[in-house]
Amino acid sequence: MRVTTPCGPARSRVPDNWHQIDWRRVERNVRGIQVRIAKATQEGQWRKVKALQRWLTRSYCGKAMAVRRVTENQGSRTPGIDKEIWKEPEARVEAIGKMQRRGYKPKPLRRVFIPKANGKERPLGIPTMLDRAMQALYLLALEPVSESSSDPNSYGFRINRSTHDAMGQLFVSLSRKASAEWVLEADIKGCFDWINHDWLLRNVRMDRVVIGKWLKAGVIHKGLLQKTEAGTPQGGIISPTLANVTLNGLESGLHAHLIAQVGKTKAKRLKVNVVRYADDFVITGKSKELLEQEVKPWVEKFLKERGLELSMEKTHIVHIDDGFDFLGWNFRKYAGKLLITPSNKNVQTFYRKAKEVISGHKTARQGELIALLNPMLRGWANYHSPAVAKKAFSRMDHLLFRAIWRWSKRRHPGKRMDWIRKKYFHSVELRNWIFAAPKMDNNGKWRTATLLKLADTPIRRHEKVKGSYNPFNPEHEKYGETLRQQRLLHSRRHRTQWTTLFRSQAGCCALCGGAITRETGWHDHHIVYRAMGGSDTLANRVLLHPICHSRVHQLGLNVVKPASPRRL
């Protein structure tokens, strides 16, 4: 079923039902405008960029995409100061009509605090649903500009880039014998809180009137309105991209400065490399004097223009033989060989969280405790799987075993040790002392649920994304498809039923034919409903986008299994 969905400012036929929107066409039209924005950015045609951005932000397709994003993400149930959330399809359709630039006035943010790893609290500003949707709409227009003008080795809050890519680039910069030996480990003090508003208004390529309203919206804390004279509050959808735009030029500008000082050939010999993830960055250099006297002063001047400064507590210059921590890993050379291992701080933080779960569920059933711990263990193991982590995994397994053994003994103070061991710890295949419990699966069959053993996690080297990759460049489409499929197939679901379905559908949704990615997510749909007697075999299942899955059930659509893999 296809519904005509116009995407220009002038529209005559607009769906009045949320589930009748042709999302495949919406995505295609929005993507087409974004590609044109990216191309105009690369060619320096800023008037054309502005015109295309205006077209996108006034289009029905752009507004529908924005509403869809803010109603399907994890924060969709968190209201702003107006206590409004868009649960029902009717509310979402109505919201699209409210998204108008003329007369738009954002409401103040709702201030909340979340704990940080160092014991302090991080302030967040929660916008209203309408303000979130407007930010998501203008982000659609800003992101192609940001991606086309970002530094090659900037990895935070960017499409298809992650902390693992930053780790991979640092390995490239430091692993050789002739690599740089000194490292400036830097951190920006309160980056989101102190960005200069005037600088943003002068340099961000988007509607200045709208961004100015967001920056000056204010914050409600304990019933009082507080003005926002600087910074872009954490919690807004567009805030990470604004921070990235603020710091763009750190890498390219530093290289240009060094070339102007000593020439291109000599500048290359200085071995200066910049790797940035959000507001944390690392700069390598040939000598300590170079980093202290030339690089650090230039970085401080660069940040000062934007209202920022380095944190003296977290900014250090170290030798690679002494090592440094970055993004939860420790980078250090041992006898000339670079090893990347989980940092002690990261290991201790994770153990405290796991220990709190064990201590906080003293009366929980064994299977319930396993269900709580396994997702935590799997996520931590997957994060460190590209690093040299086997020793850390084995050590964590030992610490968790001791904690669970104490948990088991506390429940039966009058029982002997052998009785406790037989009740909670079992032999699975060739292994003994496995914390396990019987569990009924979805088919009504009993199986054994076991606590995940971290040491079983395979170490897989991460394939770093190319620095020049631009997701809005059609010339990079094939590379992006290959990269996306490789990463998805090497996730924790490798060789599982979902991987088999993903391959059989060539990575496409069985309903709309759009690509399935980590960003879109996916649902496992039964063609013949189980309530109607459908089986759980792969022949009766397909992968769908979450929104497509919702359409199938709301509109009663029939889904057929693709006869042959489609091209992405």
Coordinates of C-alpha atoms in Angstrom, one line a residue:
M1 CA 0.0 0.0 0.0
R2 CA 1.5 3.3 -1.1
V3 CA 0.3 6.8 -0.1
T4 CA 1.2 9.9 -2.0
T5 CA 3.2 12.0 0.5
P6 CA 4.3 15.4 -0.9
C7 CA 7.5 16.8 0.5
G8 CA 7.4 20.5 -0.4
P9 CA 6.0 23.5 1.5
A10 CA 2.9 23.4 -0.8
R11 CA 1.0 20.2 -0.2
S12 CA -2.5 19.2 -1.1
R13 CA -2.7 15.5 -0.2
V14 CA -1.4 14.8 3.3
P15 CA -2.1 11.5 5.1
D16 CA -4.4 12.0 8.1
N17 CA -3.3 8.6 9.6
W18 CA 0.1 8.1 11.1
H19 CA 0.3 4.5 9.8
Q20 CA -0.6 5.5 6.3
I21 CA 2.6 7.5 5.7
D22 CA 4.8 6.0 3.1
W23 CA 8.0 6.0 5.2
R24 CA 10.1 4.6 2.4
R25 CA 9.2 7.6 0.2
V26 CA 9.7 10.0 3.1
E27 CA 13.2 8.7 3.8
R28 CA 14.1 8.7 0.1
N29 CA 13.0 12.4 -0.3
V30 CA 14.7 13.6 2.8
R31 CA 17.9 11.8 1.9
G32 CA 17.8 13.3 -1.6
I33 CA 17.7 16.8 -0.2
Q34 CA 20.5 16.0 2.3
V35 CA 22.7 14.7 -0.5
R36 CA 22.2 17.9 -2.4
I37 CA 23.0 20.0 0.7
A38 CA 26.3 18.0 1.2
K39 CA 27.3 18.5 -2.4
A40 CA 26.6 22.2 -2.2
T41 CA 28.7 22.4 1.0
Q42 CA 31.7 20.7 -0.6
E43 CA 31.4 23.1 -3.5
G44 CA 31.2 26.1 -1.2
Q45 CA 27.8 27.2 -2.6
W46 CA 26.4 28.6 0.6
R47 CA 23.4 30.3 -0.8
K48 CA 22.3 27.0 -2.3
V49 CA 22.9 25.3 1.0
K50 CA 20.6 27.8 2.7
A51 CA 17.9 27.4 0.1
L52 CA 18.0 23.6 0.4
Q53 CA 17.9 23.7 4.2
R54 CA 14.9 26.0 4.1
W55 CA 13.2 23.6 1.7
L56 CA 13.9 20.6 3.9
T57 CA 12.8 22.3 7.2
R58 CA 9.5 23.4 5.6
S59 CA 8.8 20.0 4.0
Y60 CA 6.2 17.5 5.2
C61 CA 8.7 14.7 4.8
G62 CA 11.3 16.4 7.0
K63 CA 8.7 17.2 9.7
A64 CA 7.4 13.6 9.7
M65 CA 10.9 12.2 10.0
A66 CA 11.6 14.5 13.0
V67 CA 8.4 13.5 14.8
R68 CA 9.2 9.9 14.1
R69 CA 12.6 10.2 15.6
V70 CA 11.5 11.9 18.9
T71 CA 8.6 9.5 19.4
E72 CA 10.7 6.3 18.8
N73 CA 13.9 7.0 20.7
Q74 CA 14.6 6.2 24.4
G75 CA 13.6 9.6 25.6
S76 CA 10.2 9.6 24.1
R77 CA 8.6 8.9 27.5
T78 CA 10.4 11.7 29.2
P79 CA 8.3 14.9 29.1
G80 CA 9.5 18.5 29.2
I81 CA 8.1 21.3 31.4
D82 CA 4.7 21.0 29.7
K83 CA 4.4 17.3 30.7
E84 CA 3.3 16.4 27.2
I85 CA 4.3 13.3 25.3
W86 CA 3.1 12.0 22.0
K87 CA 2.0 8.4 22.5
E88 CA -1.0 8.1 20.2
P89 CA -0.8 8.2 16.4
E90 CA -3.3 11.1 16.3
A91 CA -1.0 13.2 18.5
R92 CA 1.9 12.6 16.2
V93 CA 0.0 13.6 13.1
E94 CA -1.2 16.7 14.9
A95 CA 2.4 17.5 15.9
I96 CA 3.5 17.6 12.3
G97 CA 1.1 20.5 11.7
K98 CA 2.4 22.4 14.8
M99 CA 6.0 22.5 13.4
Q100 CA 6.0 26.0 11.9
R101 CA 8.9 28.5 12.0
R102 CA 6.7 31.5 12.0
G103 CA 5.6 32.3 15.6
Y104 CA 7.7 29.5 17.0
K105 CA 8.9 30.1 20.5
P106 CA 10.7 27.3 22.4
K107 CA 9.9 26.7 26.0
P108 CA 12.5 26.6 28.8
L109 CA 14.3 23.4 29.5
R110 CA 13.6 21.1 32.4
R111 CA 16.7 20.7 34.5
V112 CA 17.7 17.3 35.7
F113 CA 20.9 15.8 37.1
I114 CA 22.5 12.5 36.4
P115 CA 25.5 11.0 38.4
K116 CA 29.0 11.0 36.7
A117 CA 31.7 8.4 37.2
N118 CA 33.7 10.8 39.4
G119 CA 30.9 11.2 41.9
K120 CA 29.7 14.6 40.6
E121 CA 26.5 15.3 38.8
R122 CA 26.0 16.1 35.1
P123 CA 23.3 18.7 34.3
L124 CA 20.8 17.9 31.6
G125 CA 18.2 20.1 29.9
I126 CA 15.1 18.3 28.8
P127 CA 13.2 20.2 26.0
T128 CA 9.5 19.7 25.4
M129 CA 8.4 17.3 22.7
L130 CA 7.7 20.1 20.2
D131 CA 11.1 21.6 20.8
R132 CA 12.7 18.2 20.4
A133 CA 11.0 17.7 17.1
M134 CA 12.0 21.1 15.9
Q135 CA 15.6 20.4 16.8
A136 CA 15.4 17.0 15.0
L137 CA 14.0 18.8 12.0
Y138 CA 16.8 21.4 11.8
L139 CA 19.4 18.7 12.5
L140 CA 18.3 16.9 9.3
A141 CA 19.4 20.1 7.5
L142 CA 22.5 20.8 9.6
E143 CA 24.0 17.2 9.6
P144 CA 25.0 17.1 5.9
V145 CA 26.9 20.4 6.4
S146 CA 28.6 19.2 9.6
E147 CA 29.6 15.8 8.1
S148 CA 31.0 17.5 4.9
S149 CA 33.1 19.9 6.9
S150 CA 34.2 17.8 9.9
D151 CA 37.8 16.9 10.7
P152 CA 38.8 13.4 9.3
N153 CA 39.6 12.1 12.8
S154 CA 36.6 13.4 14.7
Y155 CA 34.5 10.4 15.8
G156 CA 32.0 11.5 18.5
F157 CA 28.3 11.8 17.6
R158 CA 28.8 11.2 13.9
I159 CA 27.1 8.7 11.6
N160 CA 28.9 5.3 11.4
R161 CA 31.7 6.5 13.7
S162 CA 32.3 5.3 17.2
T163 CA 34.9 5.1 20.0
H164 CA 36.3 2.0 18.3
D165 CA 37.2 4.0 15.3
A166 CA 39.0 6.5 17.5
M167 CA 40.9 3.6 19.1
G168 CA 41.8 2.3 15.6
Q169 CA 43.2 5.7 14.5
L170 CA 45.3 6.0 17.7
F171 CA 46.7 2.5 17.0
V172 CA 47.7 3.7 13.5
S173 CA 49.3 6.8 14.9
L174 CA 51.2 5.2 17.7
S175 CA 51.9 1.5 16.9
R176 CA 54.9 1.8 14.6
K177 CA 58.5 2.0 15.8
A178 CA 58.9 5.5 14.2
S179 CA 55.6 6.8 15.6
A180 CA 55.3 9.7 17.9
E181 CA 56.4 9.1 21.5
W182 CA 54.7 12.0 23.3
V183 CA 51.0 12.5 23.8
L184 CA 48.9 15.5 24.9
E185 CA 45.9 14.0 26.6
A186 CA 43.3 16.9 26.7
D187 CA 39.8 17.5 28.0
I188 CA 37.7 20.6 27.6
K189 CA 36.3 22.1 30.8
G190 CA 32.5 22.1 30.7
C191 CA 32.4 22.0 26.9
F192 CA 28.6 22.0 26.5
D193 CA 28.1 24.7 29.3
W194 CA 30.5 27.4 28.0
I195 CA 30.3 27.5 24.2
N196 CA 30.1 31.1 23.1
H197 CA 26.6 32.0 21.7
D198 CA 27.9 34.8 19.5
W199 CA 30.4 32.4 17.9
L200 CA 27.7 29.8 17.2
L201 CA 25.4 32.4 15.6
R202 CA 28.2 33.6 13.4
N203 CA 29.6 30.2 12.3
V204 CA 26.8 27.5 12.4
R205 CA 25.3 27.1 8.9
M206 CA 21.6 27.0 9.8
D207 CA 18.7 29.3 10.6
R208 CA 20.2 31.9 13.0
V209 CA 16.8 33.0 14.3
V210 CA 15.8 29.5 15.4
I211 CA 19.2 28.6 16.9
G212 CA 19.2 31.9 18.8
K213 CA 15.8 31.1 20.3
W214 CA 17.1 27.7 21.5
L215 CA 20.2 29.1 23.0
K216 CA 18.3 31.8 24.9
A217 CA 15.4 29.6 26.0
G218 CA 16.5 29.3 29.6
V219 CA 16.2 26.5 32.1
I220 CA 13.6 25.8 34.8
H221 CA 15.3 24.5 38.0
K222 CA 13.4 24.1 41.3
G223 CA 10.5 26.2 39.8
L224 CA 12.8 29.2 38.9
L225 CA 13.7 30.4 35.4
Q226 CA 17.4 30.7 34.9
K227 CA 18.8 32.5 31.8
T228 CA 21.3 30.7 29.5
E229 CA 24.0 33.2 28.5
A230 CA 26.4 30.6 27.2
G231 CA 26.6 26.9 26.2
T232 CA 24.3 24.5 24.5
P233 CA 22.5 22.3 27.1
Q234 CA 23.2 18.6 27.2
G235 CA 19.9 16.7 26.5
G236 CA 18.9 18.4 23.3
I237 CA 19.0 16.3 20.1
I238 CA 21.0 19.0 18.2
S239 CA 23.4 19.8 21.0
P240 CA 26.1 17.2 20.2
T241 CA 26.2 18.3 16.6
L242 CA 26.5 22.0 17.6
A243 CA 29.5 20.9 19.9
N244 CA 31.0 19.1 17.0
V245 CA 30.6 22.1 14.7
T246 CA 32.3 24.3 17.4
L247 CA 35.3 22.0 17.6
N248 CA 35.6 21.4 13.8
G249 CA 38.9 22.8 12.6
L250 CA 40.9 21.7 15.6
E251 CA 42.8 19.1 13.5
S252 CA 42.9 20.8 10.1
G253 CA 43.7 24.2 11.7
L254 CA 46.5 22.8 13.8
H255 CA 48.1 21.2 10.7
A256 CA 47.7 24.4 8.7
H257 CA 49.4 26.3 11.6
L258 CA 52.4 23.9 11.7
I259 CA 52.8 24.0 7.9
A260 CA 52.8 27.8 8.0
Q261 CA 55.5 27.7 10.7
V262 CA 58.0 25.1 9.3
G263 CA 56.7 24.0 5.9
K264 CA 54.8 21.0 4.7
T265 CA 57.8 18.5 4.8
K266 CA 59.0 19.5 8.2
A267 CA 55.5 19.6 9.6
K268 CA 55.0 16.0 8.6
R269 CA 58.2 15.0 10.5
L270 CA 56.7 16.5 13.7
K271 CA 54.3 13.5 13.8
V272 CA 51.4 15.6 15.0
N273 CA 48.1 13.7 14.9
V274 CA 44.8 14.7 16.4
V275 CA 42.1 12.2 17.4
R276 CA 39.0 13.6 18.9
Y277 CA 35.8 12.0 20.4
A278 CA 33.3 14.7 21.4
D279 CA 35.1 17.0 23.8
D280 CA 37.9 14.6 24.6
F281 CA 40.9 14.6 22.3
V282 CA 44.5 13.3 22.0
I283 CA 47.3 15.0 20.1
T284 CA 50.6 13.1 19.4
G285 CA 53.9 14.8 18.8
K286 CA 57.6 14.1 18.3
S287 CA 58.8 15.8 21.5
K288 CA 57.4 17.1 24.8
E289 CA 58.7 20.6 24.0
L290 CA 56.7 20.7 20.7
L291 CA 53.5 19.8 22.6
E292 CA 54.2 22.2 25.4
Q293 CA 55.5 25.2 23.5
E294 CA 53.8 25.1 20.2
V295 CA 50.7 22.8 20.1
K296 CA 49.1 23.4 23.5
P297 CA 49.2 27.3 23.2
W298 CA 47.6 27.1 19.8
V299 CA 44.9 24.8 21.1
E300 CA 44.2 27.1 24.0
K301 CA 43.9 30.1 21.6
F302 CA 41.6 28.0 19.3
L303 CA 39.3 27.2 22.2
K304 CA 39.3 30.7 23.7
E305 CA 37.7 32.1 20.5
R306 CA 34.8 29.7 21.1
G307 CA 34.5 30.5 24.8
L308 CA 36.2 27.3 26.0
E309 CA 39.3 26.3 27.9
L310 CA 41.2 23.2 28.8
S311 CA 40.7 21.4 32.0
M312 CA 43.9 21.6 34.0
E313 CA 42.9 18.5 36.0
K314 CA 42.5 16.2 33.0
T315 CA 45.1 17.7 30.6
H316 CA 48.5 16.0 30.7
I317 CA 51.5 15.4 28.5
V318 CA 52.8 11.9 28.8
H319 CA 55.3 9.5 27.2
I320 CA 53.8 6.5 25.4
D321 CA 55.9 4.2 27.6
D322 CA 54.1 5.5 30.6
G323 CA 50.7 5.2 28.9
F324 CA 47.5 7.2 29.0
D325 CA 43.8 6.5 29.3
F326 CA 41.3 7.4 26.6
L327 CA 37.7 6.4 26.2
G328 CA 37.9 3.6 28.7
W329 CA 41.2 2.1 27.3
N330 CA 44.8 2.3 28.3
F331 CA 47.3 2.9 25.5
R332 CA 50.9 2.0 26.4
K333 CA 54.0 0.6 24.8
Y334 CA 55.7 -2.3 26.3
A335 CA 59.2 -2.9 24.9
G336 CA 58.3 -1.0 21.8
K337 CA 54.9 -2.8 21.3
L338 CA 51.7 -0.9 21.7
L339 CA 49.0 -2.6 23.7
I340 CA 45.5 -1.3 24.1
T341 CA 43.9 -2.7 27.3
P342 CA 40.8 -1.8 29.4
S343 CA 41.8 0.9 31.8
N344 CA 41.9 0.2 35.5
K345 CA 39.3 3.0 36.1
N346 CA 36.9 1.5 33.6
V347 CA 37.4 -2.0 35.1
Q348 CA 36.8 -0.8 38.6
T349 CA 33.7 1.2 37.6
F350 CA 32.1 -1.8 35.9
Y351 CA 32.8 -4.1 38.8
R352 CA 31.2 -1.6 41.2
K353 CA 28.0 -1.5 39.0
A354 CA 27.9 -5.3 38.7
K355 CA 28.5 -5.7 42.5
E356 CA 25.6 -3.2 43.2
V357 CA 23.3 -5.3 41.1
I358 CA 24.3 -8.5 43.0
S359 CA 24.1 -6.8 46.4
G360 CA 20.8 -5.1 45.6
H361 CA 19.0 -8.3 44.7
K362 CA 19.8 -10.5 47.7
T363 CA 16.4 -12.2 47.6
A364 CA 16.0 -12.5 43.8
R365 CA 15.8 -15.8 42.1
Q366 CA 18.8 -17.2 40.5
G367 CA 17.5 -16.9 37.0
E368 CA 16.4 -13.3 37.6
L369 CA 19.9 -12.4 38.7
I370 CA 21.4 -14.0 35.6
A371 CA 18.9 -12.1 33.4
L372 CA 20.0 -8.8 35.1
L373 CA 23.8 -9.5 34.9
N374 CA 24.1 -11.0 31.4
P375 CA 23.2 -7.8 29.4
M376 CA 25.7 -5.8 31.4
L377 CA 28.4 -8.4 30.9
R378 CA 27.7 -8.7 27.2
G379 CA 27.8 -5.0 26.6
W380 CA 31.0 -4.5 28.5
A381 CA 32.7 -7.5 26.8
N382 CA 31.6 -6.3 23.3
Y383 CA 33.0 -2.8 24.0
H384 CA 36.4 -4.2 24.9
S385 CA 36.5 -7.0 22.4
P386 CA 38.7 -5.2 19.9
A387 CA 41.3 -4.6 22.6
V388 CA 43.8 -6.8 24.4
A389 CA 41.2 -7.7 27.0
K390 CA 41.6 -11.5 27.8
K391 CA 43.4 -10.9 31.0
A392 CA 40.9 -8.3 32.2
F393 CA 38.0 -10.6 31.2
S394 CA 39.4 -13.5 33.2
R395 CA 40.1 -11.3 36.2
M396 CA 36.5 -9.9 36.1
D397 CA 35.1 -13.5 35.9
H398 CA 37.0 -14.3 39.0
L399 CA 35.8 -11.2 40.9
L400 CA 32.2 -11.8 39.9
F401 CA 32.4 -15.5 40.9
R402 CA 33.5 -14.5 44.4
A403 CA 30.7 -11.9 44.7
I404 CA 28.1 -14.5 43.6
W405 CA 29.5 -17.1 45.9
R406 CA 29.1 -14.7 48.8
W407 CA 25.5 -14.0 47.5
S408 CA 24.8 -17.7 47.6
K409 CA 26.2 -18.3 51.0
R410 CA 24.2 -15.4 52.5
R411 CA 20.9 -17.0 51.4
H412 CA 21.6 -20.2 53.3
P413 CA 23.7 -19.5 56.4
G414 CA 22.8 -22.9 57.9
K415 CA 23.7 -25.1 54.9
R416 CA 27.0 -26.7 54.1
M417 CA 29.2 -25.5 51.3
D418 CA 28.7 -28.6 49.2
W419 CA 24.9 -28.2 49.4
I420 CA 25.2 -24.6 48.3
R421 CA 27.5 -25.5 45.4
K422 CA 25.1 -28.2 44.1
K423 CA 22.1 -25.8 44.3
Y424 CA 23.6 -22.8 42.5
F425 CA 26.6 -24.1 40.5
H426 CA 26.4 -26.8 37.9
S427 CA 28.4 -28.6 35.3
V428 CA 27.7 -27.4 31.7
E429 CA 29.4 -29.4 29.0
L430 CA 33.0 -29.8 30.2
R431 CA 32.9 -26.9 32.7
N432 CA 32.2 -27.0 36.4
W433 CA 31.1 -24.3 38.8
I434 CA 28.9 -22.6 36.3
F435 CA 26.3 -20.3 37.9
A436 CA 23.1 -21.5 36.1
A437 CA 19.4 -22.0 36.5
P438 CA 16.6 -23.7 34.5
K439 CA 14.6 -21.3 32.3
M440 CA 11.6 -21.8 30.0
D441 CA 12.1 -20.4 26.5
N442 CA 9.4 -18.9 24.2
N443 CA 8.5 -22.4 22.8
G444 CA 7.7 -23.7 26.3
K445 CA 10.8 -25.8 26.5
W446 CA 13.1 -25.8 29.5
R447 CA 16.7 -24.9 29.0
T448 CA 19.6 -23.9 31.2
A449 CA 20.3 -20.1 31.6
T450 CA 24.0 -19.6 32.5
L451 CA 25.9 -16.6 33.6
L452 CA 27.9 -15.2 30.7
K453 CA 31.6 -16.0 30.9
L454 CA 33.6 -12.9 29.8
A455 CA 36.7 -14.9 28.9
D456 CA 34.7 -16.7 26.1
T457 CA 34.3 -13.4 24.3
P458 CA 36.4 -13.6 21.0
I459 CA 38.8 -10.8 20.3
R460 CA 38.0 -9.2 17.0
R461 CA 40.0 -6.3 15.6
H462 CA 37.8 -3.4 14.6
E463 CA 38.0 -2.1 11.0
K464 CA 38.3 1.6 11.3
V465 CA 36.2 3.8 9.1
K466 CA 38.0 5.9 6.5
G467 CA 38.6 9.5 7.6
S468 CA 37.2 10.8 4.3
Y469 CA 34.0 8.8 4.5
N470 CA 30.9 11.0 4.2
P471 CA 27.5 9.2 4.5
F472 CA 25.8 11.9 2.4
N473 CA 28.2 11.4 -0.6
P474 CA 26.8 9.1 -3.2
E475 CA 30.3 8.1 -4.2
H476 CA 30.8 6.6 -0.7
E477 CA 27.5 4.6 -0.8
K478 CA 29.1 1.2 -1.7
Y479 CA 31.8 1.6 1.0
G480 CA 29.1 2.6 3.5
E481 CA 27.0 -0.5 2.7
T482 CA 30.0 -2.8 3.0
L483 CA 31.0 -1.2 6.3
R484 CA 27.5 -1.4 7.7
Q485 CA 27.0 -5.0 6.8
Q486 CA 30.4 -6.1 8.2
R487 CA 29.8 -4.4 11.5
L488 CA 26.3 -5.8 11.9
L489 CA 27.3 -9.3 11.0
H490 CA 30.2 -9.2 13.5
S491 CA 28.1 -8.1 16.3
R492 CA 27.1 -10.3 19.2
R493 CA 24.3 -11.8 17.1
H494 CA 26.8 -13.3 14.6
R495 CA 25.8 -16.8 13.5
T496 CA 22.4 -16.5 15.2
Q497 CA 19.0 -16.6 13.7
W498 CA 18.8 -12.9 13.2
T499 CA 22.1 -12.9 11.2
T500 CA 20.6 -15.6 9.0
L501 CA 17.5 -13.6 8.4
F502 CA 19.5 -10.4 7.7
R503 CA 21.6 -12.2 5.1
S504 CA 18.6 -13.8 3.4
Q505 CA 17.0 -10.4 3.1
A506 CA 20.2 -8.7 1.9
G507 CA 20.0 -6.3 4.9
C508 CA 16.6 -4.9 3.7
C509 CA 13.3 -4.6 5.5
A510 CA 10.8 -7.2 4.1
L511 CA 8.0 -4.5 3.9
C512 CA 9.5 -1.3 2.6
G513 CA 12.8 -2.5 1.2
G514 CA 14.8 0.0 3.1
A515 CA 18.2 -0.8 4.7
I516 CA 18.2 -2.2 8.2
T517 CA 21.0 -0.6 10.3
R518 CA 21.8 -0.2 14.0
E519 CA 20.3 3.3 13.8
T520 CA 17.0 2.1 12.4
G521 CA 16.7 -1.0 14.5
W522 CA 14.7 -4.0 13.6
H523 CA 11.9 -6.3 14.8
D524 CA 11.5 -10.0 14.4
H525 CA 8.0 -10.5 12.8
H526 CA 6.1 -13.7 12.4
I527 CA 4.3 -13.9 9.0
V528 CA 1.6 -16.2 10.4
Y529 CA 1.0 -15.0 13.9
R530 CA 1.9 -17.4 16.6
A531 CA -1.5 -16.9 18.1
M532 CA -2.9 -18.2 14.9
G533 CA -0.7 -21.3 15.0
G534 CA 2.3 -19.9 13.2
S535 CA 5.6 -21.7 13.8
D536 CA 8.8 -20.2 15.2
T537 CA 10.9 -21.4 12.3
L538 CA 13.0 -19.0 10.1
A539 CA 10.6 -19.7 7.2
N540 CA 7.8 -17.9 9.1
R541 CA 9.9 -14.9 10.2
V542 CA 11.2 -11.7 8.6
L543 CA 13.0 -8.6 9.8
L544 CA 11.2 -5.3 9.7
H545 CA 11.9 -1.8 10.7
P546 CA 10.1 -0.9 14.0
I547 CA 7.8 1.6 12.2
C548 CA 7.0 -1.0 9.5
H549 CA 6.2 -3.6 12.1
S550 CA 3.8 -1.2 13.7
R551 CA 2.2 -0.5 10.3
V552 CA 1.7 -4.2 9.6
H553 CA -0.2 -4.7 12.8
Q554 CA -2.2 -1.4 12.7
L555 CA -3.2 -1.7 9.1
G556 CA -3.5 -5.5 8.8
L557 CA -0.9 -5.7 6.0
N558 CA 0.4 -9.0 4.7
V559 CA 4.1 -9.6 4.6
V560 CA 5.7 -12.2 2.4
K561 CA 9.1 -13.6 2.7
P562 CA 11.4 -12.3 -0.1
A563 CA 11.9 -14.9 -2.7
S564 CA 15.5 -13.7 -3.5
P565 CA 17.8 -11.2 -1.8
R566 CA 17.2 -7.7 -2.9
R567 CA 20.0 -5.2 -3.5
L568 CA 20.5 -2.6 -0.8

